[in-house]
Tab-separated table of C-alpha atoms in Angstrom:
chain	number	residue	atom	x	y	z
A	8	UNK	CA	-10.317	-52.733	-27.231
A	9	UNK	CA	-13.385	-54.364	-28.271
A	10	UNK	CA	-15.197	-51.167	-28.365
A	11	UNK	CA	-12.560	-49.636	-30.582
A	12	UNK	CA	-12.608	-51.852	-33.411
A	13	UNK	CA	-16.860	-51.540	-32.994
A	14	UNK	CA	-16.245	-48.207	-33.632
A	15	UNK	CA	-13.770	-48.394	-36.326
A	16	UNK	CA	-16.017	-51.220	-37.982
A	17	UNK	CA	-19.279	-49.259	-37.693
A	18	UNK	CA	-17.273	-45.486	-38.845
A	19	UNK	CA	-15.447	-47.944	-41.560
A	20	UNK	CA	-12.154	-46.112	-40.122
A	21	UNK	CA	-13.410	-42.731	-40.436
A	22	UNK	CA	-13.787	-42.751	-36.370
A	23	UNK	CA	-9.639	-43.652	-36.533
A	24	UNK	CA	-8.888	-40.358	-39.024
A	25	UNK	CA	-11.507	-37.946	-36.723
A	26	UNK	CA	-8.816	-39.270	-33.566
A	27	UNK	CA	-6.133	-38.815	-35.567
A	28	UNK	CA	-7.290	-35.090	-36.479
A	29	UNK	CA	-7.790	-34.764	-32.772
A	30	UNK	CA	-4.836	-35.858	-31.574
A	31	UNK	CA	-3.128	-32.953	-34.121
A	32	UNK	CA	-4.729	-30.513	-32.661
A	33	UNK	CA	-4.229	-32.094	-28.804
A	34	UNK	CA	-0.336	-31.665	-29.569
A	35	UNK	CA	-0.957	-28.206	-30.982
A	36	UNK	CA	-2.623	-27.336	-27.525
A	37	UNK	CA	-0.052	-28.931	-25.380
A	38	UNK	CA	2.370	-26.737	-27.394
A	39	UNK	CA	0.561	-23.907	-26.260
A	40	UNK	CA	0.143	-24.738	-22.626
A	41	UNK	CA	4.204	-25.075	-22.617
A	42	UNK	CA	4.724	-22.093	-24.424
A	43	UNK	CA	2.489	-20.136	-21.653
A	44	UNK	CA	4.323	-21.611	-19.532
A	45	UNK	CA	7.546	-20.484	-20.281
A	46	UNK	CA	5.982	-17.128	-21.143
A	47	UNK	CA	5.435	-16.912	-17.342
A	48	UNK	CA	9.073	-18.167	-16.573
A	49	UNK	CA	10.396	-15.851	-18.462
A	50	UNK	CA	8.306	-12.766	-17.471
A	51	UNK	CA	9.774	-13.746	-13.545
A	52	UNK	CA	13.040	-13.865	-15.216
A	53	UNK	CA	12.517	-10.716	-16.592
A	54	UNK	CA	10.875	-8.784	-13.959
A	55	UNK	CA	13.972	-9.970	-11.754
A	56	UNK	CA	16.851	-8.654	-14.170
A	57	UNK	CA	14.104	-5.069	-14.259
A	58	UNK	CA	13.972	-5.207	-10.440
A	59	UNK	CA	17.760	-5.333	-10.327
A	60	UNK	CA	18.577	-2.457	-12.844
A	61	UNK	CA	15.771	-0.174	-11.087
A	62	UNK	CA	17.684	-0.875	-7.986
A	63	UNK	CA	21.190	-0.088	-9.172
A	64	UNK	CA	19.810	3.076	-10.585
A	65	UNK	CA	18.133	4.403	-7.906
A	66	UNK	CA	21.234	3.989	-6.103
A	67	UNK	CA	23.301	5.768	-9.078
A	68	UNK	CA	21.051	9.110	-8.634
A	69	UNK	CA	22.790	10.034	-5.394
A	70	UNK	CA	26.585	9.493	-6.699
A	71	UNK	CA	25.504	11.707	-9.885
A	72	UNK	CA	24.145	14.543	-7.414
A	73	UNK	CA	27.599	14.852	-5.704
A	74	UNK	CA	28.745	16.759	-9.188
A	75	UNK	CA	27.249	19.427	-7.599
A	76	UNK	CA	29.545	19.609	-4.351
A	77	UNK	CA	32.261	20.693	-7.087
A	78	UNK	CA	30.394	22.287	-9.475
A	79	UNK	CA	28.838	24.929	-7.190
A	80	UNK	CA	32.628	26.371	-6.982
A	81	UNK	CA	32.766	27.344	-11.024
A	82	UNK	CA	32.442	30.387	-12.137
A	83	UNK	CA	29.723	31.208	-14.322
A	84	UNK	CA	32.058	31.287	-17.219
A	85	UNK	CA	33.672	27.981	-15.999
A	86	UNK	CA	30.003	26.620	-15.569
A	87	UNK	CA	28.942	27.538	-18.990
A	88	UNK	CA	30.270	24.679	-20.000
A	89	UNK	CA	28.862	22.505	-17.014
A	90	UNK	CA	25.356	24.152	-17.981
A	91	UNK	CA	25.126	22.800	-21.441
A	92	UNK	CA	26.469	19.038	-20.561
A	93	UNK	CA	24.809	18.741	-16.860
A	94	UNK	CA	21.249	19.242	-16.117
A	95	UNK	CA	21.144	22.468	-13.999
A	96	UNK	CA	19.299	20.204	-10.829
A	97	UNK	CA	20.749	16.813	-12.168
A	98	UNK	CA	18.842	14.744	-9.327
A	99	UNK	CA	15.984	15.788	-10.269
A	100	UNK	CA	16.715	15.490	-14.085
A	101	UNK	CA	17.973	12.155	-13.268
A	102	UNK	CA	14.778	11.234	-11.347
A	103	UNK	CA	12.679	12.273	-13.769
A	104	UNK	CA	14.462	9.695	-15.986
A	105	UNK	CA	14.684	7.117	-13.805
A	106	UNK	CA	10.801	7.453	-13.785
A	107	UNK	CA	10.290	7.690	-17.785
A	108	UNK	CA	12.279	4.411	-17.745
A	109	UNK	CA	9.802	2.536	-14.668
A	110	UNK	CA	7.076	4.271	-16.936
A	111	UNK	CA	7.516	2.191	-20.047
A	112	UNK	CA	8.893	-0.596	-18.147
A	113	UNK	CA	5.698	-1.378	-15.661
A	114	UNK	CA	3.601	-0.253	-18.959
A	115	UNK	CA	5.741	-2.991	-20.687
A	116	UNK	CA	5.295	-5.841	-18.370
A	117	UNK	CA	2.040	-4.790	-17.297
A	118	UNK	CA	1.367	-5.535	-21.264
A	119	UNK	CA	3.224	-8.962	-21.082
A	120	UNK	CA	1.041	-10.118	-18.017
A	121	UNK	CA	-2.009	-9.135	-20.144
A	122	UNK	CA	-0.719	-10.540	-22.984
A	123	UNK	CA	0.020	-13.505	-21.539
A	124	UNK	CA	-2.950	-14.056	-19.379
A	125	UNK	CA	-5.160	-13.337	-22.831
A	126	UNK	CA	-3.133	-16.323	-24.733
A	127	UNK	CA	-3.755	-18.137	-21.285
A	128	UNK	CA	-7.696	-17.419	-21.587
A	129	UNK	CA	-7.593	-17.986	-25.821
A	130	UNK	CA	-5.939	-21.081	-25.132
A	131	UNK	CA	-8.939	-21.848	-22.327
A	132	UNK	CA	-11.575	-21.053	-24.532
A	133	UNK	CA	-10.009	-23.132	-27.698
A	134	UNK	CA	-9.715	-26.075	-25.483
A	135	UNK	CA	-13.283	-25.444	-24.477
A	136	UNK	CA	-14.254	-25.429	-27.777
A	137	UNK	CA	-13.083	-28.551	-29.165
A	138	UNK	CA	-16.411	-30.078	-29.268
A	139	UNK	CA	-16.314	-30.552	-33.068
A	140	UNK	CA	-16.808	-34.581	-33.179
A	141	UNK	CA	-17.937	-34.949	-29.726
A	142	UNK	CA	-20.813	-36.889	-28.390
A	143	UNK	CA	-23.667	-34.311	-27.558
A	144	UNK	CA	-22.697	-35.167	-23.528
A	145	UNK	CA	-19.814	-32.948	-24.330
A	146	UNK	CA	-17.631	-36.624	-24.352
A	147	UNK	CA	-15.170	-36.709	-27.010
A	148	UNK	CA	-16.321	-39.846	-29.378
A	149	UNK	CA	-12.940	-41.353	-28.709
A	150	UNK	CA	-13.002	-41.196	-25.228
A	151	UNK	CA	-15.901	-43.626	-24.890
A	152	UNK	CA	-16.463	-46.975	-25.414
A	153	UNK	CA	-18.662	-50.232	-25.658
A	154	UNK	CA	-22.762	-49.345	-25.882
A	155	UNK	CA	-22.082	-45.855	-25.411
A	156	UNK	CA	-19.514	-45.425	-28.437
A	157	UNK	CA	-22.087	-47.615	-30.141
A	158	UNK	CA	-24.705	-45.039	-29.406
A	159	UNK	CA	-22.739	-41.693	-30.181
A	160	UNK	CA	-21.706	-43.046	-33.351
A	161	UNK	CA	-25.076	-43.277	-34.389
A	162	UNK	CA	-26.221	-40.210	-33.142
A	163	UNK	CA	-22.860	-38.833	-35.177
A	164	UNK	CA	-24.720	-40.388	-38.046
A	165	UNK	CA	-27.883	-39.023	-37.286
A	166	UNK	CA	-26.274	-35.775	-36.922
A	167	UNK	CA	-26.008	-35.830	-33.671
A	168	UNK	CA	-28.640	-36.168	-30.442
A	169	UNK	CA	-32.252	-35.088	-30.408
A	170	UNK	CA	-31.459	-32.265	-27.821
A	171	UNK	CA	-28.304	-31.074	-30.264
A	172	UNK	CA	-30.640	-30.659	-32.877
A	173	UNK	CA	-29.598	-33.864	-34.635
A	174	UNK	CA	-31.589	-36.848	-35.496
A	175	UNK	CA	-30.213	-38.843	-32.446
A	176	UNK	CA	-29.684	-42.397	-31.763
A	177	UNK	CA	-32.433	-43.733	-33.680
A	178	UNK	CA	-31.963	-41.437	-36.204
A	179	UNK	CA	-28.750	-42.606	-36.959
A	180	UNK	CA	-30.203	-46.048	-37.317
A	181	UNK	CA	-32.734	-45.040	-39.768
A	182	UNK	CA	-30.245	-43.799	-41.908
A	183	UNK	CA	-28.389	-46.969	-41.765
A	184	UNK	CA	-31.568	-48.719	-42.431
A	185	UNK	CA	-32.678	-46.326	-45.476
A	186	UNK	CA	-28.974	-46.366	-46.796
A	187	UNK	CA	-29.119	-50.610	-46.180
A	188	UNK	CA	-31.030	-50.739	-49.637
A	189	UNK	CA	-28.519	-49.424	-51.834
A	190	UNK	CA	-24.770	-51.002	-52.346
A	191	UNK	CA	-24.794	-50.265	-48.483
A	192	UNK	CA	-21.522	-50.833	-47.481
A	193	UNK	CA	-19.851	-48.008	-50.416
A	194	UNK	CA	-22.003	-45.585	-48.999
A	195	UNK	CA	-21.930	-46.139	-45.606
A	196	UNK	CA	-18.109	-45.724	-46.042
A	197	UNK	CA	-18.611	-42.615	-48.407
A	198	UNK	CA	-20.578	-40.956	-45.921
A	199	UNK	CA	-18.568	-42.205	-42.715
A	200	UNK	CA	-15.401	-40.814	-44.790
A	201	UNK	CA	-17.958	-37.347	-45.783
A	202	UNK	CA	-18.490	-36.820	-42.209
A	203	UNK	CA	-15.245	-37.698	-40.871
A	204	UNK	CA	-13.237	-35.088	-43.386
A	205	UNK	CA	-16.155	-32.467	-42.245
A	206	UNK	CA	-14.959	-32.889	-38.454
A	207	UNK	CA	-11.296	-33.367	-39.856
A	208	UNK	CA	-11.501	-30.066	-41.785
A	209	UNK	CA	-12.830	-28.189	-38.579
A	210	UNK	CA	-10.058	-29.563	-36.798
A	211	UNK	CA	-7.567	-28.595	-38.716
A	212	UNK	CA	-9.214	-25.037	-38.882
A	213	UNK	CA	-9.161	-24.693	-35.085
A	214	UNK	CA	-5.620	-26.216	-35.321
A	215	UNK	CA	-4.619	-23.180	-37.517
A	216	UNK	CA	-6.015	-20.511	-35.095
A	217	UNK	CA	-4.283	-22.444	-32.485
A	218	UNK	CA	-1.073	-21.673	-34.554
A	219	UNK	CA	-1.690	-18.056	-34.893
A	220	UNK	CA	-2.017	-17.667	-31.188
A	221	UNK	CA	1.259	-19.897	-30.628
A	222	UNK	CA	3.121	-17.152	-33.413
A	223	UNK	CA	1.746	-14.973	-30.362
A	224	UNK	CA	3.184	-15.988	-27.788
A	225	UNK	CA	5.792	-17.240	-29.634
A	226	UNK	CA	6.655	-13.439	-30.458
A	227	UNK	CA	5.933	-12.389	-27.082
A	228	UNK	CA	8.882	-14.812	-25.537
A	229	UNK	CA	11.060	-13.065	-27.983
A	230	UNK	CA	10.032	-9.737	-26.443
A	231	UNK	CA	10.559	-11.017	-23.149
A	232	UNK	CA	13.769	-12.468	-23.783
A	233	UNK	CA	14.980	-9.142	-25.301
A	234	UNK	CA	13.707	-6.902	-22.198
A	235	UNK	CA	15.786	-9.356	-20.009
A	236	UNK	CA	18.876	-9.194	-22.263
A	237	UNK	CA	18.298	-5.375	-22.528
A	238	UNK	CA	17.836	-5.377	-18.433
A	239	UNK	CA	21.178	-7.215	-17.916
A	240	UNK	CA	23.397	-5.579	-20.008
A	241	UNK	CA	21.746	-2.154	-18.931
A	242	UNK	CA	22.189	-3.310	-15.288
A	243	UNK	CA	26.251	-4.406	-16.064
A	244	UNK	CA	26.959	-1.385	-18.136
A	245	UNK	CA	25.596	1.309	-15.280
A	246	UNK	CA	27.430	-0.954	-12.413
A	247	UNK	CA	30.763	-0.693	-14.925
A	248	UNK	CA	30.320	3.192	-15.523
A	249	UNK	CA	29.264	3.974	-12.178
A	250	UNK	CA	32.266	2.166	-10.911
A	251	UNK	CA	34.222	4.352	-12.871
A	252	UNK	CA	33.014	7.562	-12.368
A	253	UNK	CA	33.198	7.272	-8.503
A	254	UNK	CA	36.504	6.537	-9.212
A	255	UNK	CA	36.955	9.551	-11.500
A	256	UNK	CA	35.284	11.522	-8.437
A	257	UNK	CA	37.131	10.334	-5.566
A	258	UNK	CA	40.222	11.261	-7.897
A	259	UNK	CA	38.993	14.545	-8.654
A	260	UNK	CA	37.876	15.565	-4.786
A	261	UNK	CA	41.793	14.313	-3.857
A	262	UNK	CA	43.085	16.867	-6.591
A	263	UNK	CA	41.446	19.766	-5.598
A	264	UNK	CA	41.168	19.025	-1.860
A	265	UNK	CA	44.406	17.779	-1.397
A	266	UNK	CA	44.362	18.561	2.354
A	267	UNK	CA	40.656	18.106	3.278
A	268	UNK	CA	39.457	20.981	5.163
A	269	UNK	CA	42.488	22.710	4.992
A	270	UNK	CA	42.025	22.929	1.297
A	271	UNK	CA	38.788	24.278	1.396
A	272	UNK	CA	39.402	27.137	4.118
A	273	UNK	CA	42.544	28.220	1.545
A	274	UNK	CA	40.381	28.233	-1.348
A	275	UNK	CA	37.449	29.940	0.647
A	276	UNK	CA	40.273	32.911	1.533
A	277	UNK	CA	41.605	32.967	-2.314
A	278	UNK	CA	37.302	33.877	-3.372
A	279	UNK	CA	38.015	36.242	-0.777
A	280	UNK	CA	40.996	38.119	-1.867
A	281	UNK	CA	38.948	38.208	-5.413
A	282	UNK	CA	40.642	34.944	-6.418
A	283	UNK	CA	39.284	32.265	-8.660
A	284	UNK	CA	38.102	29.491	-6.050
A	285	UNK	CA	39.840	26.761	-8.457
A	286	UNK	CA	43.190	27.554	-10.709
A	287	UNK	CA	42.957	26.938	-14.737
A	288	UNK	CA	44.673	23.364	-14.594
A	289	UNK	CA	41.818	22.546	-11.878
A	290	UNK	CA	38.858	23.687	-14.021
A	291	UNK	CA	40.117	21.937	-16.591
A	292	UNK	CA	40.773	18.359	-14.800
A	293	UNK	CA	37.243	19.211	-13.256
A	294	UNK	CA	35.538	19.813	-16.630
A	295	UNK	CA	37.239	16.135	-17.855
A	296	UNK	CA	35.493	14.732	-14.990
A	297	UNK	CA	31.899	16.261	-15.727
A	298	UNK	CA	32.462	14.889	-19.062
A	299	UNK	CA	32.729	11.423	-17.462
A	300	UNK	CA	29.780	12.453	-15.441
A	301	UNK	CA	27.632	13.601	-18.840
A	302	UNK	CA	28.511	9.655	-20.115
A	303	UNK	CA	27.317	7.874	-16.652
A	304	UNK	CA	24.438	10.275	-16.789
A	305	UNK	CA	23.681	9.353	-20.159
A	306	UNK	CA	24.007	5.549	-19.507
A	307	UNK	CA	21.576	6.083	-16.433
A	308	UNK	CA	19.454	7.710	-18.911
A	309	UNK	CA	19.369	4.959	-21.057
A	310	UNK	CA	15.734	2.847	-20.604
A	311	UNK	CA	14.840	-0.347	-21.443
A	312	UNK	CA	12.005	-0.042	-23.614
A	313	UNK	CA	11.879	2.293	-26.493
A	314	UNK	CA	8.846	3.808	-26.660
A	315	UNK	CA	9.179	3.043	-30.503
A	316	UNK	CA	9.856	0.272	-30.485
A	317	UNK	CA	8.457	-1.216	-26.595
A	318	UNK	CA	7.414	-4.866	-26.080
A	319	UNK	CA	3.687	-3.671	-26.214
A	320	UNK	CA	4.280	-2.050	-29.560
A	321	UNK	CA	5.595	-5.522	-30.760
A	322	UNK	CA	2.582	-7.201	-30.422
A	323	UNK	CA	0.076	-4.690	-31.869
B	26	UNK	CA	-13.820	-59.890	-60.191
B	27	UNK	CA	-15.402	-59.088	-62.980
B	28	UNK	CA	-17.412	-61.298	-62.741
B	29	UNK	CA	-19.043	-60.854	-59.370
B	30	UNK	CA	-18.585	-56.692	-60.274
B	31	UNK	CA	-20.807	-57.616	-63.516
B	32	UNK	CA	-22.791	-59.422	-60.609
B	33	UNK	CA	-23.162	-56.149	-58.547
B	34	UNK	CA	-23.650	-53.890	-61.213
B	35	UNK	CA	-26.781	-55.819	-62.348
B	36	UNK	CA	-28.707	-55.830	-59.057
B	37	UNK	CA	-27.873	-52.130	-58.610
B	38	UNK	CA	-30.369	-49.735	-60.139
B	39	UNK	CA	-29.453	-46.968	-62.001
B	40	UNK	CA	-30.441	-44.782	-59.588
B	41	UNK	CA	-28.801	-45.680	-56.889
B	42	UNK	CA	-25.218	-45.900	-59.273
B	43	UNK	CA	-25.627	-42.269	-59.649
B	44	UNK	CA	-26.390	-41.385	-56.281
B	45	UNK	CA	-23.210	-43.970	-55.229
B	46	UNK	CA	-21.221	-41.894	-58.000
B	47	UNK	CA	-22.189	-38.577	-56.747
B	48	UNK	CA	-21.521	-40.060	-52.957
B	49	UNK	CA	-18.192	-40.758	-53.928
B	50	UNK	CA	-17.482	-36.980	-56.315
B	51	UNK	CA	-18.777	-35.175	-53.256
B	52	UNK	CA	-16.052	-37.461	-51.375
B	53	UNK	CA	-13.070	-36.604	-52.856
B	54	UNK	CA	-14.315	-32.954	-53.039
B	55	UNK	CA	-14.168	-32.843	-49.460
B	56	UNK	CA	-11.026	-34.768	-49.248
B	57	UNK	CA	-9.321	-32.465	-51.219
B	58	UNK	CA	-10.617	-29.451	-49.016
B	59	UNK	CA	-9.639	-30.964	-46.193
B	60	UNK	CA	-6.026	-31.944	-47.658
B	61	UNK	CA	-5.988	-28.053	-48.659
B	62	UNK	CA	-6.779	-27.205	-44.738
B	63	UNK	CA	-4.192	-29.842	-43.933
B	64	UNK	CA	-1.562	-27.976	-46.451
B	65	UNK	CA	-2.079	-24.328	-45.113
B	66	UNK	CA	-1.880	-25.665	-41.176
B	67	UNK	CA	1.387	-27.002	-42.136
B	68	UNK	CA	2.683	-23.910	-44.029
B	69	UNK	CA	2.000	-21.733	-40.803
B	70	UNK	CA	3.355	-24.106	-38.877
B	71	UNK	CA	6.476	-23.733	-40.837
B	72	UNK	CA	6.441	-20.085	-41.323
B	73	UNK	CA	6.049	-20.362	-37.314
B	74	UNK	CA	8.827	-21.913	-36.738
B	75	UNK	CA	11.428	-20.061	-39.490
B	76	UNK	CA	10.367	-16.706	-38.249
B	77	UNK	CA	11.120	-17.389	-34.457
B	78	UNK	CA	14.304	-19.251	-35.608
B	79	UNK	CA	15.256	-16.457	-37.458
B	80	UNK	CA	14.722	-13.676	-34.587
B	81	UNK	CA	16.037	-16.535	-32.046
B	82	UNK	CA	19.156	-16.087	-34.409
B	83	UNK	CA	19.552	-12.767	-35.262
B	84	UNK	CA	18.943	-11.373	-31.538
B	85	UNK	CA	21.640	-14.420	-30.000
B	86	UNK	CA	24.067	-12.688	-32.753
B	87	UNK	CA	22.921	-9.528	-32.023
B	88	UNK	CA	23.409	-9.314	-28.183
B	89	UNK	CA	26.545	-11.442	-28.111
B	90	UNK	CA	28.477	-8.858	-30.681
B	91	UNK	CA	27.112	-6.213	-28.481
B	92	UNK	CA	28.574	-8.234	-25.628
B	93	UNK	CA	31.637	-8.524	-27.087
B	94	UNK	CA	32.268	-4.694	-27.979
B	95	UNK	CA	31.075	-3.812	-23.977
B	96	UNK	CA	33.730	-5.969	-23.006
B	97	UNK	CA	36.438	-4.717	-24.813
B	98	UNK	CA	35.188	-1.349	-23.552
B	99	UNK	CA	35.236	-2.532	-20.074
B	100	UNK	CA	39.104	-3.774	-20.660
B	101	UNK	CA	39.926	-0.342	-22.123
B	102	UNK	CA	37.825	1.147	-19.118
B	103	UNK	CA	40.143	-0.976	-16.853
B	104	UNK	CA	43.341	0.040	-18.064
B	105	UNK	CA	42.258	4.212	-18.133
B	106	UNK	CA	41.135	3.738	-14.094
B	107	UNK	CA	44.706	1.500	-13.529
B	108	UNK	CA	46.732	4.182	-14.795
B	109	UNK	CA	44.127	7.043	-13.688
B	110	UNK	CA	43.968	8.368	-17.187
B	111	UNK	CA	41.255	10.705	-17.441
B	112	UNK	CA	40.880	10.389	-21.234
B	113	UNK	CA	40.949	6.794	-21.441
B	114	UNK	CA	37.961	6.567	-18.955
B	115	UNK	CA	36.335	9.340	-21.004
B	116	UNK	CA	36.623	7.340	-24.309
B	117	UNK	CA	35.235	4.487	-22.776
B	118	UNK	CA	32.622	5.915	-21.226
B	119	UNK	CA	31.300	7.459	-23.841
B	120	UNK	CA	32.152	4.674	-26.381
B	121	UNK	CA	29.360	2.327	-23.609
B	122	UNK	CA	26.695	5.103	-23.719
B	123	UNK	CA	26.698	5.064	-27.437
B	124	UNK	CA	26.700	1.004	-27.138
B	125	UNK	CA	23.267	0.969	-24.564
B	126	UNK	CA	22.133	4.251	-26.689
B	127	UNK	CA	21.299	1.611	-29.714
B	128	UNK	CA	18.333	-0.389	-28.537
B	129	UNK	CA	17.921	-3.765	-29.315
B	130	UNK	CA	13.627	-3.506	-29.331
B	131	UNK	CA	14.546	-1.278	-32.475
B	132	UNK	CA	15.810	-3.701	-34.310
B	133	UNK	CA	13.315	-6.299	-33.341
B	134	UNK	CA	10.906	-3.797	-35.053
B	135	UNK	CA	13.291	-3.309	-37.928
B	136	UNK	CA	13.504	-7.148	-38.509
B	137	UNK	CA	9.522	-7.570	-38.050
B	138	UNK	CA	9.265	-5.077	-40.954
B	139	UNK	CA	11.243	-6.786	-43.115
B	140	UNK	CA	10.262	-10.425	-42.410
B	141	UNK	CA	6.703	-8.723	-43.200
B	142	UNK	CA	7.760	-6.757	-45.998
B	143	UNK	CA	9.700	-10.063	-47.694
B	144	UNK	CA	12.499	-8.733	-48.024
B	145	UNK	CA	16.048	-11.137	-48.394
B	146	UNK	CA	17.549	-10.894	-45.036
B	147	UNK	CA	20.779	-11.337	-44.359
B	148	UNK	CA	22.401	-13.181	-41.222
């Protein structure tokens, strides 16, 4: 206590505006450290709701492959139709996709986790920084006190200690003795006040580039926040249409193998009297379902990140 | 106070009243830099804090209308796999895959162009 209004007496208050500088740009760092924070919350938020839709996808590619068990009976004419809206091998097609989604995806998050750990190091280095003000021990000047905060703030006059290149201790007390001669106390303030807006000024210059990095990862939250949006609804969507077109399957398998087995060996012996394996109203219930199985394919297509407009292109 | 100023002012030497007056112009010089550091700090700070508010906004609007149309899709899904009508579930389908087709990371870049571009945006 005693210390502190030493130093406030000797810095005539400029000591008290240099804190209060600090302190701004303390609160601008512990803004930072939250928002990393959060950046990694919401990256294992994110990564979960990705995990999940990879899952449910993987698991789609098998359902979509059973198209084939009744397209393989169309006719080439019949299939014409199934050739421009199906892939010819849709597994593969559909693996392929699943892939160019994990692509951008991993590329994505892979980016966030760099992105993220480079605020986290920024922020590291800014905090190392912050010697602007500081005692040449690396001490902040308000973090010490009685002979010691005596002695810094006369080095801090002298311009800091022998071994910073400054004038040190006892040149800070010559230029309290040289500067005793004139209307001392005016000056002393003026220059107390010079140096204190000097330190102030650098503060609040560090304090700005701490703000640009915050924008950062401010912006990359945002990103991450979308990805996991995009993830969920992605994830709800497939599970909705997948849902239906099993349904639409099961519904089409009953139709045109009404009595299992049986079905099939009639239909085998129709091909083999030089009759069409399915009749017209079939092929044409059969085609409505491979529509329904163009949409679910089309909604597993369907990938997270744009490549246009990914997470990693957001922050370039 | 005149009086002792009249005092002061006749023990100081001219010299040293100019170097005091030149002591305190180079003072408010740098207090007015450092007010102008001060200024621009808390501008970005601001524009910080509109622009996220702004995307915060736009994307909650964004992804909740988008919520809202899947859902009605879902109910219309519902009712064409109740009644086992093959264009209902078609309709729907397709009607979802158009939904998911619009990304949402497209319209972040959209609305990053046109924050940077200045132009009057609309929520």
């Amino acid at each position: 206590m005693v210390a502190e209004l030493l130093k406030q007496i000797v810095t005539f208050g400029a000591a008290g505006r240099v804190e209060d500088a600090v302190g701004r740009y303390e609160e601008v760092l512990a803004r930072a450290s939250e928002l990393e924070a959060r950046i990694r919350g919401r990256q294992v938020e994110a990564k979960l709701a990705l995990e999940s839709l990879v899952a449910l996808k993987r698991d789609c590619v098998p359902d979509l492959a059973l198209v084939r068990s009744i397209s393989k009976h169309l006719k080439a004419k019949e299939r014409t139709f199934t050739a421009e809206v199906v892939a010819e091998d849709p597994p593969s097609v559909c693996v392929a996709q699943i892939e160019s989604v994990l692509g951008p995806a991993e590329l994505a998050l892979g980016t966030a986790r760099g992105l993220a750990a480079g605020a986290s190091t920024a922020m590291g280095a800014w905090a190392l920084a912050g010697s602007v003000g500081a005692a040449s021990t690396g001490t902040a000047l308000a973090g010490l006190s009685g002979a010691a905060a005596q002695s810094a703030t006369l080095a801090w006059f002298g311009g800091g200690s022998l071994a910073a290149g400054g004038l040190g201790v006892a040149g800070g007390a010559a230029v309290l003795t040289s500067i005793a001669a004139v209307p001392a106390l005016a000056v002393m303030a003026t220059l107390a006040h010079l140096k204190a807006n000097d330190a102030i000024a650098r503060y609040a210059e560090e304090t700005t580039k701490a703000l640009l990095a915050i924008d950062t990862m401010e912006k990359q939250i945002v990103a991450l926040d979308i990805a996991d949006q995009r993830a969920r609804e992605l994830t709800e969507v497939l599970a909705k249409t997948r849902e239906a077109y099993r349904q639409q399957y099961r519904v089409t398998l009953k139709r045109v193998y009404r009595f299992g087995w049986l079905s099939r060996a009639l239909r085998w012996l129709r091909k083999l009297f030089g009759k069409d394996y399915f009749s017209e109203p079939e092929v044409a219930h059969i085609q409505g379902f491979l529509k329904c199985a163009v949409a679910f394919s089309k909604v597993l297509d369907q990938r997270v990140f744009e490549l246009q407009g990914s997470a990693q292109e957001q922050q370039t | 106070m005149i009086k002792r100023l009249t005092v002061l002012a006749s023990k100081i030497s001219p010299d040293d009243l100019v170097q005091v007056m030149m002591a305190l112009r180079d003072l408010a010089e740098s207090a007015v830099a450092v007010s102008k550091v001060n200024a621009a700090r808390d501008v970005a700070l601001e524009a910080i804090r509109q622009k996220h508010d702004l995307y915060r906004q736009a994307f909650d609007q964004l992804f909740a209308e988008r919520r809202e149309i899947i859902q009605k899709h879902f109910k219309v899904l519902d009712r064409g796999l109740a009644t086992n009508d093959q264009a209902v579930v078609l309709g729907a389908l397709q009607g979802l895959g158009q939904i998911v087709a619009k990304s949402p990371f497209m319209d972040l870049r959209l609305l990053a162009q046109a924050l940077e571009s200045g132009e009057t945006i609309e929520i």
